[in-house]
Each structure stands twice: as C-alpha cells, then as structure tokens.
Short mmCIF file of C-alpha atoms in Angstrom, two decimals:
data_model
loop_
_atom_site.label_atom_id
_atom_site.label_comp_id
_atom_site.label_asym_id
_atom_site.label_seq_id
_atom_site.Cartn_x
_atom_site.Cartn_y
_atom_site.Cartn_z
CA MET A 1 6.21 -3.91 26.30
CA THR A 2 6.67 -5.00 22.67
CA LEU A 3 2.94 -4.80 22.00
CA ILE A 4 2.80 -1.28 23.48
CA PHE A 5 5.68 -0.29 21.20
CA TYR A 6 3.86 -1.56 18.10
CA ILE A 7 0.56 0.10 19.02
CA ALA A 8 2.27 3.44 19.80
CA ALA A 9 4.31 3.24 16.59
CA SER A 10 1.17 2.61 14.48
CA VAL A 11 -0.63 5.52 16.15
CA ALA A 12 2.38 7.77 15.52
CA VAL A 13 2.53 6.88 11.81
CA ILE A 14 -1.23 7.26 11.27
CA ALA A 15 -1.35 10.58 13.14
CA THR A 16 1.62 11.88 11.13
CA VAL A 17 -0.06 10.92 7.85
CA LEU A 18 -3.13 12.86 9.01
CA VAL A 19 -0.93 15.88 9.89
CA ILE A 20 0.40 16.20 6.35
CA THR A 21 -3.00 15.66 4.71
CA GLN A 22 -5.12 18.02 6.85
CA THR A 23 -6.30 21.34 5.44
CA ASN A 24 -7.25 22.93 8.77
CA ALA A 25 -4.14 24.14 10.63
CA VAL A 26 -5.52 23.55 14.13
CA HIS A 27 -6.63 19.99 13.27
CA ALA A 28 -3.16 19.24 11.87
CA LEU A 29 -1.63 20.63 15.07
CA LEU A 30 -3.80 18.39 17.25
CA TYR A 31 -2.86 15.34 15.18
CA LEU A 32 0.80 16.29 15.56
CA ILE A 33 0.32 16.41 19.34
CA VAL A 34 -1.16 12.88 19.20
CA SER A 35 1.85 11.77 17.15
CA LEU A 36 4.30 13.33 19.61
CA LEU A 37 2.56 11.74 22.60
CA SER A 38 2.75 8.30 20.99
CA VAL A 39 6.44 8.87 20.19
CA ALA A 40 6.84 9.70 23.89
CA LEU A 41 5.31 6.29 24.66
CA VAL A 42 7.80 4.72 22.24
CA PHE A 43 10.62 6.43 24.18
CA TYR A 44 9.23 4.95 27.38
CA THR A 45 9.14 1.43 25.96
CA LEU A 46 12.72 1.89 24.72
CA GLY A 47 13.89 2.58 28.26
CA ALA A 48 14.26 6.38 28.10
CA PRO A 49 11.70 7.70 30.64
CA PHE A 50 13.42 11.09 31.03
CA ILE A 51 13.24 11.77 27.30
CA ALA A 52 9.62 10.60 27.24
CA ILE A 53 8.70 13.21 29.86
CA LEU A 54 10.66 15.92 28.05
CA GLU A 55 8.92 15.02 24.78
CA VAL A 56 5.54 15.60 26.45
CA ILE A 57 6.52 18.79 28.30
CA VAL A 58 8.69 20.57 25.73
CA TYR A 59 7.55 19.22 22.35
CA ALA A 60 3.85 18.50 22.87
CA GLY A 61 3.58 21.28 25.44
CA ALA A 62 5.74 24.30 24.75
CA ILE A 63 6.55 24.10 21.03
CA MET A 64 3.01 23.16 19.98
CA VAL A 65 1.57 25.99 22.10
CA LEU A 66 3.92 28.30 20.21
CA PHE A 67 2.40 27.04 16.94
CA LEU A 68 -1.09 27.53 18.37
CA PHE A 69 -0.29 31.15 19.28
CA ALA A 70 1.01 31.75 15.77
CA ILE A 71 -2.16 30.30 14.24
CA MET A 72 -4.26 32.50 16.54
CA ILE A 73 -2.26 35.61 15.61
CA LEU A 74 -2.51 34.80 11.89
CA ASN A 75 -6.28 34.45 12.40
CA LEU A 76 -6.82 31.85 9.68
CA GLY A 77 -10.49 31.44 8.92
CA PRO A 78 -12.47 28.98 6.81
CA GLN A 79 -11.22 30.62 3.62
CA ALA A 80 -7.64 29.58 4.52
CA SER A 81 -8.78 25.97 4.80
CA GLU A 82 -10.53 26.32 1.43
CA GLN A 83 -7.34 27.69 -0.15
CA GLU A 84 -5.39 24.77 1.29
CA ARG A 85 -7.85 22.41 -0.36
CA GLN A 86 -7.23 24.14 -3.69
CA TRP A 87 -3.45 23.88 -3.27
CA LEU A 88 -3.64 20.21 -2.35
CA GLN A 89 -4.77 18.75 -5.66
CA PRO A 90 -4.39 14.93 -5.81
CA GLY A 91 -1.94 15.27 -8.70
CA ILE A 92 0.77 17.06 -6.74
CA TRP A 93 1.08 14.16 -4.30
CA ARG A 94 2.33 11.78 -6.98
CA GLY A 95 5.98 12.80 -7.45
CA PRO A 96 6.94 13.44 -3.81
CA ALA A 97 5.04 10.35 -2.61
CA ILE A 98 6.81 8.04 -5.07
CA LEU A 99 10.25 9.48 -4.28
CA ALA A 100 9.65 9.31 -0.53
CA ALA A 101 8.32 5.74 -0.80
CA ILE A 102 11.53 4.70 -2.58
CA LEU A 103 13.59 6.42 0.14
CA ALA A 104 11.57 4.76 2.92
CA ALA A 105 11.89 1.34 1.29
CA GLU A 106 15.66 1.79 1.06
CA LEU A 107 15.90 2.85 4.72
CA ILE A 108 13.77 -0.11 5.87
CA TYR A 109 15.84 -2.50 3.75
CA LEU A 110 19.07 -1.13 5.24
CA PHE A 111 17.81 -1.43 8.82
CA VAL A 112 16.46 -4.95 8.34
CA ALA A 113 19.48 -6.22 6.43
CA SER A 114 22.07 -4.66 8.76
CA GLY A 115 21.76 -6.97 11.73
CA GLY A 116 19.84 -9.66 13.50
CA GLN A 117 17.24 -8.44 15.97
CA LEU A 118 19.44 -6.53 18.38
CA PRO A 119 17.52 -5.66 21.55
CA ALA A 120 17.18 -1.95 22.22
CA THR A 121 15.48 -1.71 25.59
CA THR A 122 18.36 -1.18 27.96
CA ALA A 123 17.00 1.39 30.37
CA VAL A 124 19.19 4.49 30.71
CA GLU A 125 18.20 6.28 33.89
CA PRO A 126 17.94 10.10 34.20
CA GLN A 127 20.92 10.11 36.60
CA GLU A 128 23.23 8.80 33.88
CA VAL A 129 21.87 11.33 31.39
CA GLY A 130 22.46 14.15 33.86
CA LYS A 131 26.01 12.98 34.58
CA ALA A 132 26.80 12.86 30.87
CA LEU A 133 25.08 16.20 30.24
CA PHE A 134 27.08 18.09 32.87
CA GLY A 135 30.26 16.06 32.41
CA PRO A 136 31.61 15.59 28.90
CA TYR A 137 28.80 17.59 27.26
CA LEU A 138 29.06 20.70 29.47
CA LEU A 139 30.25 22.87 26.57
CA GLY A 140 27.25 21.68 24.54
CA VAL A 141 24.88 22.77 27.32
CA GLU A 142 26.45 26.24 27.35
CA LEU A 143 26.16 26.48 23.58
CA ALA A 144 22.51 25.35 23.77
CA SER A 145 21.76 28.14 26.27
CA LEU A 146 23.43 30.62 23.93
CA LEU A 147 21.34 29.26 21.02
CA LEU A 148 18.13 29.72 23.04
CA LEU A 149 19.13 33.30 23.86
CA ALA A 150 19.81 33.96 20.18
CA GLY A 151 16.42 32.45 19.33
CA LEU A 152 14.72 34.69 21.90
CA VAL A 153 16.38 37.86 20.64
CA GLY A 154 15.84 36.87 17.00
CA ALA A 155 12.16 36.09 17.47
CA TYR A 156 11.61 39.36 19.36
CA HIS A 157 13.35 41.36 16.66
CA LEU A 158 11.65 39.66 13.73
CA ALA A 159 8.10 39.60 15.08
CA ARG A 160 8.17 43.26 16.18
CA ARG A 161 5.68 45.51 14.43
CA PRO A 162 7.43 48.25 12.45
CA GLU A 163 7.31 51.72 13.97
CA PRO A 164 4.68 54.01 12.38
CA ARG A 165 7.35 56.65 11.62
CA GLU A 166 9.53 54.06 9.91
CA GLN A 167 6.60 52.83 7.84
CA GLY A 168 5.78 56.36 6.71
CA GLY A 169 9.37 56.91 5.63
CA LYS A 170 9.33 53.77 3.53
CA ALA A 171 6.11 54.67 1.73
CA MET B 1 10.60 -7.40 29.95
CA ALA B 2 10.29 -8.41 26.32
CA SER B 3 12.62 -6.33 24.22
CA VAL B 4 11.91 -4.20 21.18
CA SER B 5 14.58 -4.78 18.57
CA MET B 6 16.62 -1.83 17.35
CA GLU B 7 15.56 -2.35 13.73
CA TYR B 8 11.91 -1.61 14.45
CA GLY B 9 12.72 1.60 16.29
CA LEU B 10 14.93 2.74 13.41
CA ILE B 11 12.24 1.75 10.87
CA LEU B 12 9.71 3.87 12.78
CA ALA B 13 12.16 6.80 12.74
CA GLY B 14 12.71 6.32 8.98
CA ILE B 15 8.99 6.23 8.21
CA LEU B 16 8.29 9.34 10.29
CA PHE B 17 11.21 11.15 8.63
CA THR B 18 9.99 10.35 5.11
CA LEU B 19 6.45 11.42 6.06
CA GLY B 20 7.84 14.76 7.20
CA LEU B 21 9.80 14.99 3.94
CA VAL B 22 6.61 14.42 1.93
CA GLY B 23 4.95 17.16 3.98
CA VAL B 24 7.72 19.66 3.18
CA LEU B 25 7.63 18.76 -0.53
CA VAL B 26 3.86 18.77 -0.99
CA ARG B 27 2.52 21.62 1.16
CA ARG B 28 2.62 25.22 -0.02
CA ASN B 29 1.53 26.72 3.29
CA LEU B 30 4.57 27.90 5.28
CA LEU B 31 2.96 26.89 8.58
CA PHE B 32 2.51 23.28 7.41
CA MET B 33 6.06 23.21 6.08
CA LEU B 34 7.34 24.22 9.53
CA LEU B 35 5.17 21.51 11.12
CA SER B 36 6.68 18.93 8.73
CA ILE B 37 10.18 20.08 9.64
CA GLU B 38 9.24 19.46 13.28
CA ILE B 39 8.18 15.90 12.34
CA MET B 40 11.55 15.33 10.65
CA LEU B 41 13.54 16.70 13.63
CA ASN B 42 11.57 14.52 16.01
CA ALA B 43 12.24 11.43 13.86
CA ALA B 44 15.96 12.19 13.84
CA GLY B 45 15.88 12.47 17.64
CA LEU B 46 14.05 9.15 17.84
CA ALA B 47 16.85 7.48 15.86
CA PHE B 48 19.40 8.89 18.35
CA VAL B 49 17.44 7.60 21.35
CA VAL B 50 17.03 4.14 19.76
CA ALA B 51 20.79 3.93 19.17
CA GLY B 52 21.46 5.11 22.73
CA ALA B 53 19.16 2.41 24.10
CA ARG B 54 20.89 -0.22 21.94
CA TRP B 55 24.33 0.48 23.37
CA ALA B 56 23.03 1.43 26.85
CA GLN B 57 24.77 4.82 26.68
CA PRO B 58 23.26 8.16 27.75
CA ASP B 59 24.78 9.96 24.74
CA GLY B 60 21.74 9.33 22.54
CA GLN B 61 19.44 11.00 25.04
CA VAL B 62 21.87 13.93 25.47
CA ILE B 63 21.85 14.50 21.71
CA PHE B 64 18.04 14.36 21.76
CA LEU B 65 18.10 17.17 24.34
CA PHE B 66 20.27 19.27 22.01
CA ILE B 67 17.90 18.55 19.09
CA LEU B 68 15.01 19.63 21.32
CA THR B 69 16.77 22.92 22.13
CA MET B 70 17.55 23.51 18.46
CA ALA B 71 13.95 22.78 17.47
CA ALA B 72 12.62 25.26 20.04
CA ALA B 73 14.94 28.05 18.84
CA GLU B 74 14.22 27.23 15.19
CA VAL B 75 10.44 27.27 15.71
CA SER B 76 10.47 30.62 17.52
CA VAL B 77 12.51 32.31 14.78
CA GLY B 78 10.60 30.50 12.01
CA LEU B 79 7.20 31.52 13.35
CA ALA B 80 8.38 35.13 13.72
CA LEU B 81 9.48 35.06 10.06
CA ILE B 82 6.12 33.59 9.03
CA LEU B 83 4.31 36.39 10.89
CA GLN B 84 6.41 38.98 9.06
CA ILE B 85 5.81 37.32 5.67
CA TYR B 86 2.07 37.23 6.38
CA ARG B 87 2.12 40.92 7.33
CA HIS B 88 3.95 41.88 4.13
CA MET B 89 2.33 39.55 1.59
CA LYS B 90 -1.08 38.85 3.21
CA THR B 91 -0.64 35.18 2.33
CA LEU B 92 1.13 32.09 3.67
CA ASP B 93 2.01 30.84 0.19
CA ALA B 94 5.66 29.80 0.01
CA ASP B 95 5.75 30.78 -3.66
CA ALA B 96 4.82 34.38 -2.81
CA ALA B 97 8.11 34.86 -0.96
CA ASP B 98 10.37 34.03 -3.89
CA GLU B 99 11.08 37.67 -4.70
CA MET B 100 13.99 39.28 -2.91
CA ARG B 101 12.19 42.59 -2.52
CA GLY B 102 11.45 43.78 1.00
#
C-alpha cells in the first residue's frame, strides 16, 4: 500500500507540473485528468474509498468535461497555442518559481518537523461519512445545494448571448 | 496493511498546492489560471482527507465533499465569465480585462 501511495504521488506531481507548462489547452486538461486520477488512488491508499470514487466521477468526470466544453466553445486553434508559447517566456518563470519553492520548502519542513511518522491509513467507511453528512453537517448539505443552484443560475445568466435588440441599443 | 504516514500525505498536498500557485502566477491565459485554481482546491481537499484519515474521523471527507461542491459551482460561473470575456475582448489574456469598461 505504501509503494502504491508513492507511485501515485509521483505521478500526480509530474502530471501537475506538465499541466502548468503545457501550451495546448486540451493537452493540459488531459494531464490534469491523469493527476486527478492518481490523487484518487492516493485517497484509496489513505483509506477513503468513497472520496476516491467521488474524485473520479465528479472531478475527473464532470468538472473536466465542463472545461472541455468551454475549450470547444472557445474554439482555440493552433494560433492560440502559439500565443501561449509567446507568453510563456523562460524568464517569467523565475520569480514565481523561486517564491513557490521557498513556500514549498517551508511547508515540507513544517510537516516533517511537526511529528514522528503518524500513520494515516485508518479506513473511514462510506457509512460513517453518510452518517456525519446527514447528522451534524445537515445544514452544510442544504447550503451546498443552495450554492449549486446559485452556480446554475449564475452560469446560465452569464453565458447567455445578449439579445440582438439589446446589442443594437448599446451600439 | 503497511501504513502511509500523515507527513507524506501532507507533503504531497503542499507540493500540489504550490504547483497550482505557480500556475496562477505564471500563466496569462484565463483558462489555465482556472485550471491551476482547480489544482489548488484539490490539494486543499487532499490535506483535509489526510487529516481525517489520521484521526479516523469522517469530518475530513465531509469537508472534501463541500470543497467539491464549491469547486463545481466556481468552475461553472468562472467558465461562463471566461466565455463572456472572450466574446467581448476576442482574447483570453488576463491583462486585457483590467479595464472596468463593459
């Protein structure tokens, strides 16, 4: 189980590095799906099978398909990839990469120095998650449903094409 | 079952989060910035699940579910905004949207 965790973690990190360095949007999206699937495997090795399945279905499935639809609607061709390559000069990586490396080193130091090898593979079954979700967190579930409704209405309103009459009035 | 220690799970979450941060800082394309924000949200959820597994409590997984819901709502609204910006400005450059004119 430990070996699977390390392999999945390495795949996740490498795939994420490829996501932020790709110039083609669809390639970056596919690498992100690989990263999310390996994080799902990490969840499984940590004893959270329910979350692993949800990661595959909702994150790698639904949310990434949403991105794919947006890329298809935007209709980005080869010239978009070329423009990305122009924006991504090697020089602009320097500042953010150094700052983020310092931040990552600090985080890793904190996690390593904080304690001594505490095991984190106590399996939490879906039944317990469901009991907690519809017990003490019931209000949170209601609020989450309200948030999804707001997201639905907001996305419909924002992505709507303007009416021709309205456009004429503006011009 | 050999156990994965909590530190390594948290280190993975930290590395993924900083990679997402680099993505947001470096990219100028709005679509890639949204993808990097997804990476960061996922890393934060991973940290919650690792902590939940450490203390054998379901709360970490419940919070991951809420993060998942929030990410879905955020992506749908964010992509709709990106579509509108592309329609108005004919570009996905984040610098093009710095003027407050409609």
